[in-house]
Amino acid sequence: MTTIKLHNTRTRTKEEFVPIKRDDVRMYVCGPTVYDRAHLGNARPVVVFDVLYRLLRHVYGADHVTYVRNFTDVDDKINARAAESGRPIGDITAETTQWFLDDMGALGALEPDHMPRATEYIPQMVAMIESLIAKGHAYAAEGHVLFAVDSWKEHYGKLSGRSVDDMIAGARVEVAPYKKNPMDFVLWKPSTPDLPGWDSPWGRGRPGWHIECSAMSYELLGESFDIHGGGNDLMFPHHENEIAQSCCAHPEGRFANVWLHNEMLQVEGKKMSKSLGNFFTVRDLLDQGIPGEVIRFVFLSTHYRKPMDWTEKKALEARQTLKAWYRGTDGVVASNNAPQDIVELLANDLNTAGAISEMHGMANRDEWSDLKASMQLLGLADSEHIEWFREDMNMASFNDLPDAGQKLWTLLGQWQSLRNARNYSEADQLKERIEACGLKLSVGVAGPEATKTEAFDPAKLEALK
C-alpha cells in the first residue's frame, strides 16, 4: 500500500500517516461562514483538501474515508447582512450555502460525506459546554459562558507555538469585566430579541464560533479522528481553541492526530484586498470566462504550504496547458489507475506541483491514457465535459453542423498523429485535403485548430476520407 506522508503542524515535521483505523479514515476541515460569495482565498483550502480526500479514497478505498466540512450559519456577519438587506437570516444562509456549493463544484471539488450546519447542532454544543463547566474548564458569567484557559494552561498554545503568558502580553483580546483571564474565550453569549437565539441553562443565546467545530466533529467523527485541516489563518485562535475545548470535554480522546494548514493566497504579488482593487470572488472569475478547471490548475501548481500568487499570466498559461492536455486526451480511454509516480508525488505531502511537472512530461511523451488518469486523480474533468475547450478549438462554429464538426474533430486528430509520428508528407497531404473544403488549419499551443473561410463546404468535409 502507498505510504502517505503529511506535514503535521502540531509536531512541525513530515510524518508517515497512520490512520487510527485503516478501514475508517476520518477528516474534518473547517468550512465557510455563509453570508456572501466565497472569495478566491476561501477556495484554496477547498481544493487542497479535495486533493487529499481523493488521495485517501484512492489509497484506502472510497467506502473507507469520511470527510466532514461544516457550514457556519450563525454568526455576527450573517446577522449584519440580514439587518442591512432586511432579508430573513434563513434565506440568506440557504442562498449563500448553495452559492458556495455551486462555485466549489465548478472548481471540480467533490462534496464531503457530511456538511453539517451549526444551527443543526445547538443541543450538542450546549451539552459540550455543560460538560466543560462540570469539569472545571468553563464558567458562566453575566449570561456568557467562557472557557477558562488557565485550566489547561500547560497545553494551550502548543499548536501555534505560543505560550499563554506571551499571548496575554501581546494579544488584542476583548477586555470584559466578566472574564477571569483576558485569554478566556466565549463558548456561549446572550442574544437580544432581534438576534438568533436558543434557550439554554444560561439564558437565551447563541454559541461562540469555536465550539461549533468541536461539537460537530465529535458527533460525526468521535473523540479522536485522523486529520483536521484548514487555512493557516485559523491556526490561532480557532484551532487552538478547538483543541482546548475538545480535549477537556473528552479527555479520553486525542481530538485530531494530524493537523494540516494551507498557506494564504495573493493576487499579482499583493495581499488580496478590496482597497487595492484586487479582491475577487470565485464567481467573479467564472463570470469573466475563466473556467473552473483553470482556477484549479493554478492552485495545484503551487504546493499547499507555500503562499500562492494568482496572476493573469498564470491563468492564461494554465488555460493553454489544459487545452493541450484535453486535445491529447480527448476520446482516449484513461489507464485503469493513475501512474504510481503521480500517486507517490501526491502521497509526499500533497506535492501537486511535482505531479503537474510529471504530467507535462507525459504530454510530451504522448502518454495520453496515463495523463488522463492522472488528471482524474487531481480532479481535472475529462475533455468530453469541457465546453470551453471545444469552443477554444473553434468547434463552437460547428454546433449547427454536428456531423461536419465531428468529422473535422476526427481529421484534426489524424493530422496531429501524423505530425507526432514525424510523417510530415502524409500530414501535409491530409492538411491540403481538409483545407480544400474551405478551412484554414493552424497549430496553436494546444494543438491543431481550424477556422472557416468563405469557401467552407460542409458537404465536402463530411465526404472526406
Tab-separated table of C-alpha atoms in Angstrom:
chain	number	residue	atom	x	y	z
A	1	MET	CA	0.000	0.000	0.000
A	2	THR	CA	1.158	3.540	-0.766
A	3	THR	CA	2.731	5.307	2.214
A	4	ILE	CA	1.338	8.798	2.717
A	5	LYS	CA	3.471	11.413	4.455
A	6	LEU	CA	1.973	14.681	5.685
A	7	HIS	CA	3.420	17.735	7.400
A	8	ASN	CA	1.821	17.774	10.836
A	9	THR	CA	1.508	21.328	12.156
A	10	ARG	CA	1.333	20.009	15.705
A	11	THR	CA	4.775	18.371	15.526
A	12	ARG	CA	6.198	20.609	12.769
A	13	THR	CA	7.537	17.565	10.964
A	14	LYS	CA	6.559	15.481	7.980
A	15	GLU	CA	5.276	12.184	9.303
A	16	GLU	CA	4.074	8.893	7.921
A	17	PHE	CA	0.299	8.953	8.039
A	18	VAL	CA	-1.068	6.005	10.018
A	19	PRO	CA	-4.853	6.138	10.377
A	20	ILE	CA	-6.465	5.157	13.649
A	21	LYS	CA	-8.419	2.538	11.681
A	22	ARG	CA	-7.392	1.601	8.144
A	23	ASP	CA	-10.977	0.904	7.165
A	24	ASP	CA	-12.305	4.144	8.685
A	25	VAL	CA	-10.131	7.160	7.789
A	26	ARG	CA	-11.696	10.364	9.138
A	27	MET	CA	-11.006	14.002	8.199
A	28	TYR	CA	-12.536	17.297	9.341
A	29	VAL	CA	-11.980	20.621	7.555
A	30	CYS	CA	-13.282	23.994	8.694
A	31	GLY	CA	-15.796	25.327	6.212
A	32	PRO	CA	-17.143	28.789	5.357
A	33	THR	CA	-19.261	31.292	7.195
A	34	VAL	CA	-22.132	31.672	4.739
A	35	TYR	CA	-23.005	35.332	4.391
A	36	ASP	CA	-21.668	36.132	0.890
A	37	ARG	CA	-19.868	34.682	-2.124
A	38	ALA	CA	-16.677	32.739	-1.471
A	39	HIS	CA	-13.591	34.731	-2.411
A	40	LEU	CA	-10.566	33.249	-4.116
A	41	GLY	CA	-8.738	32.703	-0.816
A	42	ASN	CA	-11.689	30.706	0.539
A	43	ALA	CA	-11.338	28.334	-2.409
A	44	ARG	CA	-7.737	27.339	-1.774
A	45	PRO	CA	-8.356	25.053	1.237
A	46	VAL	CA	-11.328	23.547	-0.588
A	47	VAL	CA	-9.089	22.485	-3.477
A	48	VAL	CA	-6.202	21.419	-1.213
A	49	PHE	CA	-8.318	19.132	0.933
A	50	ASP	CA	-10.278	17.896	-2.053
A	51	VAL	CA	-6.987	16.553	-3.438
A	52	LEU	CA	-6.213	14.936	-0.085
A	53	TYR	CA	-9.719	13.437	0.005
A	54	ARG	CA	-9.205	11.989	-3.473
A	55	LEU	CA	-5.796	10.590	-2.490
A	56	LEU	CA	-7.166	8.980	0.684
A	57	ARG	CA	-10.011	7.408	-1.311
A	58	HIS	CA	-7.500	6.148	-3.890
A	59	VAL	CA	-5.269	4.554	-1.238
A	60	TYR	CA	-7.825	3.290	1.304
A	61	GLY	CA	-10.955	2.910	-0.831
A	62	ALA	CA	-13.846	5.326	-1.272
A	63	ASP	CA	-16.008	3.433	1.240
A	64	HIS	CA	-13.369	3.765	3.955
A	65	VAL	CA	-12.917	7.544	4.069
A	66	THR	CA	-15.210	10.045	5.788
A	67	TYR	CA	-14.772	13.737	5.045
A	68	VAL	CA	-16.631	16.369	7.095
A	69	ARG	CA	-16.691	20.088	6.250
A	70	ASN	CA	-19.033	22.368	8.171
A	71	PHE	CA	-21.064	25.452	7.382
A	72	THR	CA	-21.148	28.240	9.968
A	73	ASP	CA	-24.673	29.599	9.578
A	74	VAL	CA	-24.934	31.540	12.843
A	75	ASP	CA	-22.542	34.478	13.028
A	76	ASP	CA	-22.474	38.225	13.562
A	77	LYS	CA	-21.562	38.797	9.888
A	78	ILE	CA	-24.722	36.962	8.864
A	79	ASN	CA	-26.731	38.990	11.364
A	80	ALA	CA	-25.296	42.217	9.934
A	81	ARG	CA	-26.118	41.152	6.381
A	82	ALA	CA	-29.686	40.407	7.408
A	83	ALA	CA	-30.019	43.811	9.079
A	84	GLU	CA	-28.626	45.571	6.002
A	85	SER	CA	-30.796	43.744	3.495
A	86	GLY	CA	-33.941	43.238	5.534
A	87	ARG	CA	-33.985	39.585	4.458
A	88	PRO	CA	-34.563	36.669	6.838
A	89	ILE	CA	-31.368	35.052	8.084
A	90	GLY	CA	-32.515	31.617	6.923
A	91	ASP	CA	-32.982	32.877	3.367
A	92	ILE	CA	-29.503	34.401	3.328
A	93	THR	CA	-27.742	31.304	4.645
A	94	ALA	CA	-29.665	28.953	2.348
A	95	GLU	CA	-28.794	31.065	-0.679
A	96	THR	CA	-25.128	31.591	0.169
A	97	THR	CA	-24.659	27.923	1.108
A	98	GLN	CA	-25.858	26.914	-2.336
A	99	TRP	CA	-23.657	29.576	-3.924
A	100	PHE	CA	-20.673	28.043	-2.155
A	101	LEU	CA	-21.509	24.511	-3.287
A	102	ASP	CA	-22.076	25.626	-6.884
A	103	ASP	CA	-18.849	27.646	-7.062
A	104	MET	CA	-16.723	24.930	-5.457
A	105	GLY	CA	-18.335	22.368	-7.752
A	106	ALA	CA	-17.212	24.500	-10.690
A	107	LEU	CA	-13.641	24.053	-9.383
A	108	GLY	CA	-14.059	20.279	-9.515
A	109	ALA	CA	-14.371	19.793	-5.753
A	110	LEU	CA	-16.230	16.712	-4.571
A	111	GLU	CA	-18.852	17.303	-1.921
A	112	PRO	CA	-17.776	15.965	1.502
A	113	ASP	CA	-19.572	12.993	3.034
A	114	HIS	CA	-21.087	15.270	5.694
A	115	MET	CA	-21.713	19.016	5.552
A	116	PRO	CA	-23.186	19.875	8.965
A	117	ARG	CA	-24.662	23.295	9.643
A	118	ALA	CA	-24.015	24.866	13.023
A	119	THR	CA	-27.694	25.592	13.660
A	120	GLU	CA	-28.438	21.867	13.410
A	121	TYR	CA	-26.101	21.056	16.329
A	122	ILE	CA	-27.029	23.607	19.003
A	123	PRO	CA	-28.143	20.918	21.534
A	124	GLN	CA	-24.789	19.136	21.132
A	125	MET	CA	-22.940	22.422	21.696
A	126	VAL	CA	-24.962	23.125	24.843
A	127	ALA	CA	-24.188	19.627	26.122
A	128	MET	CA	-20.457	20.074	25.500
A	129	ILE	CA	-20.467	23.430	27.285
A	130	GLU	CA	-22.260	21.891	30.264
A	131	SER	CA	-19.597	19.165	30.372
A	132	LEU	CA	-16.798	21.761	30.320
A	133	ILE	CA	-18.394	23.629	33.224
A	134	ALA	CA	-18.822	20.402	35.199
A	135	LYS	CA	-15.145	19.509	34.667
A	136	GLY	CA	-13.950	22.946	35.809
A	137	HIS	CA	-12.829	24.159	32.393
A	138	ALA	CA	-15.529	26.783	31.842
A	139	TYR	CA	-17.622	29.218	33.855
A	140	ALA	CA	-20.819	31.222	33.425
A	141	ALA	CA	-20.803	34.984	33.886
A	142	GLU	CA	-23.420	37.624	33.011
A	143	GLY	CA	-25.235	35.435	30.502
A	144	HIS	CA	-21.963	34.336	28.902
A	145	VAL	CA	-20.045	31.084	29.254
A	146	LEU	CA	-16.284	31.271	28.844
A	147	PHE	CA	-13.541	28.684	28.552
A	148	ALA	CA	-11.007	29.068	31.341
A	149	VAL	CA	-7.628	28.988	29.605
A	150	ASP	CA	-5.805	28.719	32.955
A	151	SER	CA	-7.474	25.323	33.467
A	152	TRP	CA	-5.475	23.966	30.534
A	153	LYS	CA	-2.567	26.401	30.581
A	154	GLU	CA	0.207	23.830	30.217
A	155	HIS	CA	-1.223	22.613	26.895
A	156	TYR	CA	-2.804	25.745	25.447
A	157	GLY	CA	-0.748	27.224	22.593
A	158	LYS	CA	1.084	24.036	21.580
A	159	LEU	CA	-0.372	24.007	18.051
A	160	SER	CA	0.547	27.612	17.275
A	161	GLY	CA	3.773	27.508	19.290
A	162	ARG	CA	2.794	30.277	21.694
A	163	SER	CA	2.787	30.436	25.490
A	164	VAL	CA	-0.241	31.788	27.322
A	165	ASP	CA	1.867	34.486	29.017
A	166	ASP	CA	3.225	35.706	25.676
A	167	MET	CA	-0.245	35.676	24.179
A	168	ILE	CA	-1.631	37.747	27.038
A	169	ALA	CA	1.218	40.237	26.724
A	170	GLY	CA	0.755	40.823	23.006
A	171	ALA	CA	-2.818	39.853	22.290
A	172	ARG	CA	-5.612	42.062	21.112
A	173	VAL	CA	-8.415	40.449	23.070
A	174	GLU	CA	-11.767	41.657	24.222
A	175	VAL	CA	-11.462	43.200	27.670
A	176	ALA	CA	-14.655	42.357	29.537
A	177	PRO	CA	-15.392	42.578	33.256
A	178	TYR	CA	-16.820	39.051	33.325
A	179	LYS	CA	-13.567	37.468	32.102
A	180	LYS	CA	-11.299	35.905	34.720
A	181	ASN	CA	-8.380	35.902	32.259
A	182	PRO	CA	-8.031	38.119	29.169
A	183	MET	CA	-7.409	34.992	27.053
A	184	ASP	CA	-10.630	33.249	28.108
A	185	PHE	CA	-12.848	32.832	25.074
A	186	VAL	CA	-16.594	32.728	24.581
A	187	LEU	CA	-18.476	29.439	24.392
A	188	TRP	CA	-21.947	30.968	24.685
A	189	LYS	CA	-23.210	34.536	24.534
A	190	PRO	CA	-26.591	36.173	25.123
A	191	SER	CA	-28.851	37.196	22.244
A	192	THR	CA	-31.071	40.234	22.125
A	193	PRO	CA	-34.633	39.748	20.825
A	194	ASP	CA	-33.648	40.856	17.305
A	195	LEU	CA	-30.864	38.260	17.013
A	196	PRO	CA	-30.965	34.476	16.557
A	197	GLY	CA	-31.055	32.659	19.857
A	198	TRP	CA	-31.736	29.331	21.548
A	199	ASP	CA	-32.801	28.504	25.077
A	200	SER	CA	-30.006	27.264	27.328
A	201	PRO	CA	-29.202	26.895	31.050
A	202	TRP	CA	-27.581	30.356	30.809
A	203	GLY	CA	-30.494	32.065	29.134
A	204	ARG	CA	-31.449	32.687	25.522
A	205	GLY	CA	-28.312	32.994	23.444
A	206	ARG	CA	-26.134	31.599	20.694
A	207	PRO	CA	-22.838	29.686	20.532
A	208	GLY	CA	-19.396	31.150	20.160
A	209	TRP	CA	-17.598	30.356	16.922
A	210	HIS	CA	-15.052	27.863	18.240
A	211	ILE	CA	-17.443	25.469	19.991
A	212	GLU	CA	-19.238	24.701	16.725
A	213	CYS	CA	-16.470	22.634	15.159
A	214	SER	CA	-15.683	20.817	18.405
A	215	ALA	CA	-19.294	19.695	18.815
A	216	MET	CA	-19.854	18.769	15.178
A	217	SER	CA	-16.593	16.862	14.779
A	218	TYR	CA	-17.295	14.896	17.966
A	219	GLU	CA	-20.801	13.955	16.830
A	220	LEU	CA	-19.711	12.883	13.332
A	221	LEU	CA	-16.164	11.564	13.869
A	222	GLY	CA	-15.794	10.793	17.573
A	223	GLU	CA	-13.403	11.968	20.272
A	224	SER	CA	-10.369	11.011	18.140
A	225	PHE	CA	-10.010	11.227	14.391
A	226	ASP	CA	-7.201	11.295	11.856
A	227	ILE	CA	-6.878	14.682	10.148
A	228	HIS	CA	-8.025	18.236	10.829
A	229	GLY	CA	-7.390	20.869	8.184
A	230	GLY	CA	-7.901	24.492	7.260
A	231	GLY	CA	-6.107	27.674	6.292
A	232	ASN	CA	-3.193	28.753	8.464
A	233	ASP	CA	-5.160	31.868	9.448
A	234	LEU	CA	-7.319	29.521	11.538
A	235	MET	CA	-4.408	28.048	13.494
A	236	PHE	CA	-4.859	30.675	16.203
A	237	PRO	CA	-7.219	31.203	17.826
A	238	HIS	CA	-9.794	28.924	16.182
A	239	HIS	CA	-7.912	25.635	16.007
A	240	GLU	CA	-6.098	26.263	19.277
A	241	ASN	CA	-9.448	26.793	20.962
A	242	GLU	CA	-10.959	23.733	19.312
A	243	ILE	CA	-8.186	21.572	20.764
A	244	ALA	CA	-8.656	23.029	24.247
A	245	GLN	CA	-12.427	22.528	24.258
A	246	SER	CA	-12.401	19.073	22.728
A	247	CYS	CA	-9.576	17.623	24.804
A	248	CYS	CA	-11.051	18.999	28.028
A	249	ALA	CA	-14.582	17.827	27.240
A	250	HIS	CA	-13.373	14.390	26.087
A	251	PRO	CA	-10.035	13.698	27.798
A	252	GLU	CA	-10.251	10.055	26.727
A	253	GLY	CA	-9.561	11.143	23.137
A	254	ARG	CA	-6.809	12.938	21.252
A	255	PHE	CA	-9.113	15.047	19.043
A	256	ALA	CA	-7.133	15.238	15.748
A	257	ASN	CA	-3.911	13.274	15.254
A	258	VAL	CA	-2.661	15.255	12.246
A	259	TRP	CA	-3.129	18.973	11.596
A	260	LEU	CA	-2.709	20.362	8.082
A	261	HIS	CA	-2.725	24.063	7.220
A	262	ASN	CA	-2.506	25.634	3.793
A	263	GLU	CA	-0.756	28.955	3.200
A	264	MET	CA	-2.571	32.090	2.111
A	265	LEU	CA	-3.267	33.464	-1.343
A	266	GLN	CA	-2.067	36.659	-3.004
A	267	VAL	CA	-3.144	38.395	-6.203
A	268	GLU	CA	-0.426	39.719	-8.505
A	269	GLY	CA	2.076	39.604	-5.642
A	270	LYS	CA	-0.064	41.513	-3.147
A	271	LYS	CA	-2.429	40.560	-0.357
A	272	MET	CA	-5.958	40.352	-1.711
A	273	SER	CA	-7.849	43.417	-0.548
A	274	LYS	CA	-10.886	45.393	-1.634
A	275	SER	CA	-8.946	48.600	-1.006
A	276	LEU	CA	-6.312	47.510	-3.538
A	277	GLY	CA	-8.927	46.582	-6.113
A	278	ASN	CA	-7.603	43.014	-6.358
A	279	PHE	CA	-10.380	41.270	-4.444
A	280	PHE	CA	-12.121	38.530	-6.432
A	281	THR	CA	-14.793	36.033	-5.618
A	282	VAL	CA	-14.719	32.691	-7.391
A	283	ARG	CA	-17.931	33.688	-9.137
A	284	ASP	CA	-16.280	36.907	-10.390
A	285	LEU	CA	-13.626	34.860	-12.201
A	286	LEU	CA	-16.103	32.319	-13.537
A	287	ASP	CA	-18.295	35.116	-14.881
A	288	GLN	CA	-15.234	36.668	-16.525
A	289	GLY	CA	-14.864	33.473	-18.536
A	290	ILE	CA	-12.053	31.881	-16.518
A	291	PRO	CA	-13.008	28.189	-16.337
A	292	GLY	CA	-13.078	26.380	-13.016
A	293	GLU	CA	-10.523	23.873	-14.315
A	294	VAL	CA	-8.117	26.743	-14.965
A	295	ILE	CA	-8.570	28.121	-11.445
A	296	ARG	CA	-7.996	24.657	-10.009
A	297	PHE	CA	-4.894	24.123	-12.159
A	298	VAL	CA	-3.345	27.393	-10.962
A	299	PHE	CA	-3.966	26.346	-7.361
A	300	LEU	CA	-2.439	22.909	-7.921
A	301	SER	CA	0.686	24.411	-9.482
A	302	THR	CA	1.863	25.698	-6.079
A	303	HIS	CA	2.488	23.472	-3.051
A	304	TYR	CA	-0.193	23.950	-0.420
A	305	ARG	CA	2.274	25.023	2.276
A	306	LYS	CA	3.679	27.837	0.115
A	307	PRO	CA	1.980	31.202	-0.479
A	308	MET	CA	0.098	31.079	-3.781
A	309	ASP	CA	0.109	34.041	-6.134
A	310	TRP	CA	-2.834	34.309	-8.501
A	311	THR	CA	-1.842	36.181	-11.653
A	312	GLU	CA	-3.462	36.760	-15.007
A	313	LYS	CA	-0.378	35.290	-16.687
A	314	LYS	CA	-0.670	32.053	-14.706
A	315	ALA	CA	-4.329	31.755	-15.647
A	316	LEU	CA	-3.546	32.197	-19.358
A	317	GLU	CA	-0.717	29.656	-19.189
A	318	ALA	CA	-2.929	27.199	-17.320
A	319	ARG	CA	-5.628	27.514	-19.965
A	320	GLN	CA	-3.158	26.796	-22.758
A	321	THR	CA	-1.693	23.813	-20.924
A	322	LEU	CA	-5.102	22.349	-20.208
A	323	LYS	CA	-6.181	22.908	-23.790
A	324	ALA	CA	-3.179	20.924	-24.992
A	325	TRP	CA	-3.834	18.154	-22.484
A	326	TYR	CA	-7.514	17.989	-23.332
A	327	ARG	CA	-6.652	17.865	-27.023
A	328	GLY	CA	-4.372	14.904	-26.471
A	329	THR	CA	-6.685	13.014	-24.123
A	330	ASP	CA	-9.950	13.674	-25.971
A	331	GLY	CA	-11.628	10.367	-26.711
A	332	VAL	CA	-8.756	8.443	-25.083
A	333	VAL	CA	-9.557	5.742	-22.538
A	334	ALA	CA	-7.829	6.505	-19.247
A	335	SER	CA	-5.494	3.969	-17.689
A	336	ASN	CA	-7.144	1.838	-15.011
A	337	ASN	CA	-5.201	3.684	-12.341
A	338	ALA	CA	-3.118	6.823	-12.185
A	339	PRO	CA	0.604	6.072	-12.617
A	340	GLN	CA	2.291	5.219	-9.348
A	341	ASP	CA	4.752	8.089	-9.852
A	342	ILE	CA	1.854	10.530	-9.627
A	343	VAL	CA	0.361	8.774	-6.612
A	344	GLU	CA	3.732	8.838	-4.834
A	345	LEU	CA	4.164	12.554	-5.511
A	346	LEU	CA	0.752	13.314	-4.037
A	347	ALA	CA	1.465	10.967	-1.139
A	348	ASN	CA	4.568	13.036	-0.379
A	349	ASP	CA	2.767	15.823	1.480
A	350	LEU	CA	0.441	16.579	-1.453
A	351	ASN	CA	3.168	17.560	-3.909
A	352	THR	CA	0.730	18.729	-6.572
A	353	ALA	CA	3.338	20.967	-8.183
A	354	GLY	CA	5.588	17.936	-8.684
A	355	ALA	CA	2.674	15.968	-10.103
A	356	ILE	CA	1.924	18.761	-12.591
A	357	SER	CA	5.561	18.746	-13.689
A	358	GLU	CA	5.483	14.977	-14.252
A	359	MET	CA	2.236	15.325	-16.193
A	360	HIS	CA	3.906	17.812	-18.541
A	361	GLY	CA	6.394	15.049	-19.297
A	362	MET	CA	3.562	12.607	-20.031
A	363	ALA	CA	2.101	15.045	-22.534
A	364	ASN	CA	5.483	15.478	-24.213
A	365	ARG	CA	5.777	11.690	-24.484
A	366	ASP	CA	2.200	11.294	-25.806
A	367	GLU	CA	1.281	9.145	-22.790
A	368	TRP	CA	-2.334	10.252	-23.049
A	369	SER	CA	-4.006	7.376	-21.192
A	370	ASP	CA	-1.767	7.859	-18.169
A	371	LEU	CA	-2.185	11.620	-18.352
A	372	LYS	CA	-5.960	11.294	-18.392
A	373	ALA	CA	-5.909	9.015	-15.340
A	374	SER	CA	-3.600	11.470	-13.561
A	375	MET	CA	-5.887	14.383	-14.371
A	376	GLN	CA	-8.827	12.450	-12.963
A	377	LEU	CA	-6.972	11.809	-9.700
A	378	LEU	CA	-6.226	15.536	-9.428
A	379	GLY	CA	-9.864	16.398	-10.034
A	380	LEU	CA	-9.459	17.855	-13.536
A	381	ALA	CA	-12.567	16.925	-15.527
A	382	ASP	CA	-12.369	14.904	-18.762
A	383	SER	CA	-12.312	16.837	-22.024
A	384	GLU	CA	-15.660	15.364	-23.030
A	385	HIS	CA	-17.309	17.548	-20.377
A	386	ILE	CA	-15.437	20.796	-21.065
A	387	GLU	CA	-17.415	23.217	-23.220
A	388	TRP	CA	-14.802	25.965	-23.201
A	389	PHE	CA	-12.209	23.555	-24.576
A	390	ARG	CA	-14.246	22.805	-27.673
A	391	GLU	CA	-15.008	26.474	-28.116
A	392	ASP	CA	-11.297	27.297	-27.841
A	393	MET	CA	-10.587	24.695	-30.504
A	394	ASN	CA	-13.028	26.503	-32.817
A	395	MET	CA	-15.570	23.726	-32.587
A	396	ALA	CA	-18.340	26.067	-31.423
A	397	SER	CA	-18.757	27.341	-35.002
A	398	PHE	CA	-19.799	23.819	-35.989
A	399	ASN	CA	-22.591	23.493	-33.405
A	400	ASP	CA	-25.180	23.844	-36.175
A	401	LEU	CA	-23.338	21.211	-38.218
A	402	PRO	CA	-22.662	18.404	-35.725
A	403	ASP	CA	-21.736	15.822	-38.376
A	404	ALA	CA	-19.227	18.151	-40.023
A	405	GLY	CA	-17.868	19.175	-36.637
A	406	GLN	CA	-17.341	15.576	-35.547
A	407	LYS	CA	-15.705	14.726	-38.873
A	408	LEU	CA	-13.352	17.681	-38.552
A	409	TRP	CA	-12.518	16.667	-34.989
A	410	THR	CA	-11.524	13.196	-36.198
A	411	LEU	CA	-9.463	14.564	-39.100
A	412	LEU	CA	-7.608	17.013	-36.860
A	413	GLY	CA	-6.729	14.120	-34.591
A	414	GLN	CA	-5.368	12.172	-37.552
A	415	TRP	CA	-3.363	15.191	-38.688
A	416	GLN	CA	-1.906	15.622	-35.207
A	417	SER	CA	-0.997	11.919	-35.020
A	418	LEU	CA	0.823	12.096	-38.358
A	419	ARG	CA	2.752	15.144	-37.185
A	420	ASN	CA	3.618	13.481	-33.873
A	421	ALA	CA	4.930	10.484	-35.837
A	422	ARG	CA	7.008	12.891	-37.984
A	423	ASN	CA	5.178	11.613	-41.045
A	424	TYR	CA	5.130	15.086	-42.493
A	425	SER	CA	4.464	14.086	-46.083
A	426	GLU	CA	1.144	12.396	-45.283
A	427	ALA	CA	0.348	15.126	-42.755
A	428	ASP	CA	0.736	17.779	-45.444
A	429	GLN	CA	-1.405	15.811	-47.872
A	430	LEU	CA	-4.183	15.483	-45.289
A	431	LYS	CA	-3.937	19.181	-44.496
A	432	GLU	CA	-4.371	20.063	-48.181
A	433	ARG	CA	-7.460	17.882	-48.448
A	434	ILE	CA	-9.025	19.434	-45.337
A	435	GLU	CA	-8.263	22.976	-46.465
A	436	ALA	CA	-9.774	22.203	-49.884
A	437	CYS	CA	-13.101	22.047	-48.034
A	438	GLY	CA	-12.795	25.736	-47.226
A	439	LEU	CA	-10.969	25.620	-43.912
A	440	LYS	CA	-7.718	27.131	-42.711
A	441	LEU	CA	-5.602	24.904	-40.459
A	442	SER	CA	-3.002	26.079	-37.982
A	443	VAL	CA	-1.136	24.705	-34.983
A	444	GLY	CA	-1.512	26.563	-31.695
A	445	VAL	CA	-0.035	25.908	-28.283
A	446	ALA	CA	-2.788	23.381	-27.623
A	447	GLY	CA	-2.536	21.626	-30.961
A	448	PRO	CA	-4.279	21.885	-34.355
A	449	GLU	CA	-7.072	24.387	-34.895
A	450	ALA	CA	-9.415	25.020	-37.820
A	451	THR	CA	-11.074	28.231	-38.967
A	452	LYS	CA	-13.828	28.529	-41.566
A	453	THR	CA	-13.294	30.593	-44.715
A	454	GLU	CA	-15.980	31.951	-47.035
A	455	ALA	CA	-15.460	28.903	-49.240
A	456	PHE	CA	-16.317	26.414	-46.487
A	457	ASP	CA	-18.384	23.488	-47.768
A	458	PRO	CA	-19.607	21.135	-45.022
A	459	ALA	CA	-20.716	18.523	-47.584
A	460	LYS	CA	-17.135	18.222	-48.876
A	461	LEU	CA	-15.850	17.875	-45.315
A	462	GLU	CA	-18.358	15.158	-44.417
A	463	ALA	CA	-17.448	13.235	-47.584
A	464	LEU	CA	-13.728	13.456	-46.935
A	465	LYS	CA	-11.991	10.170	-46.194
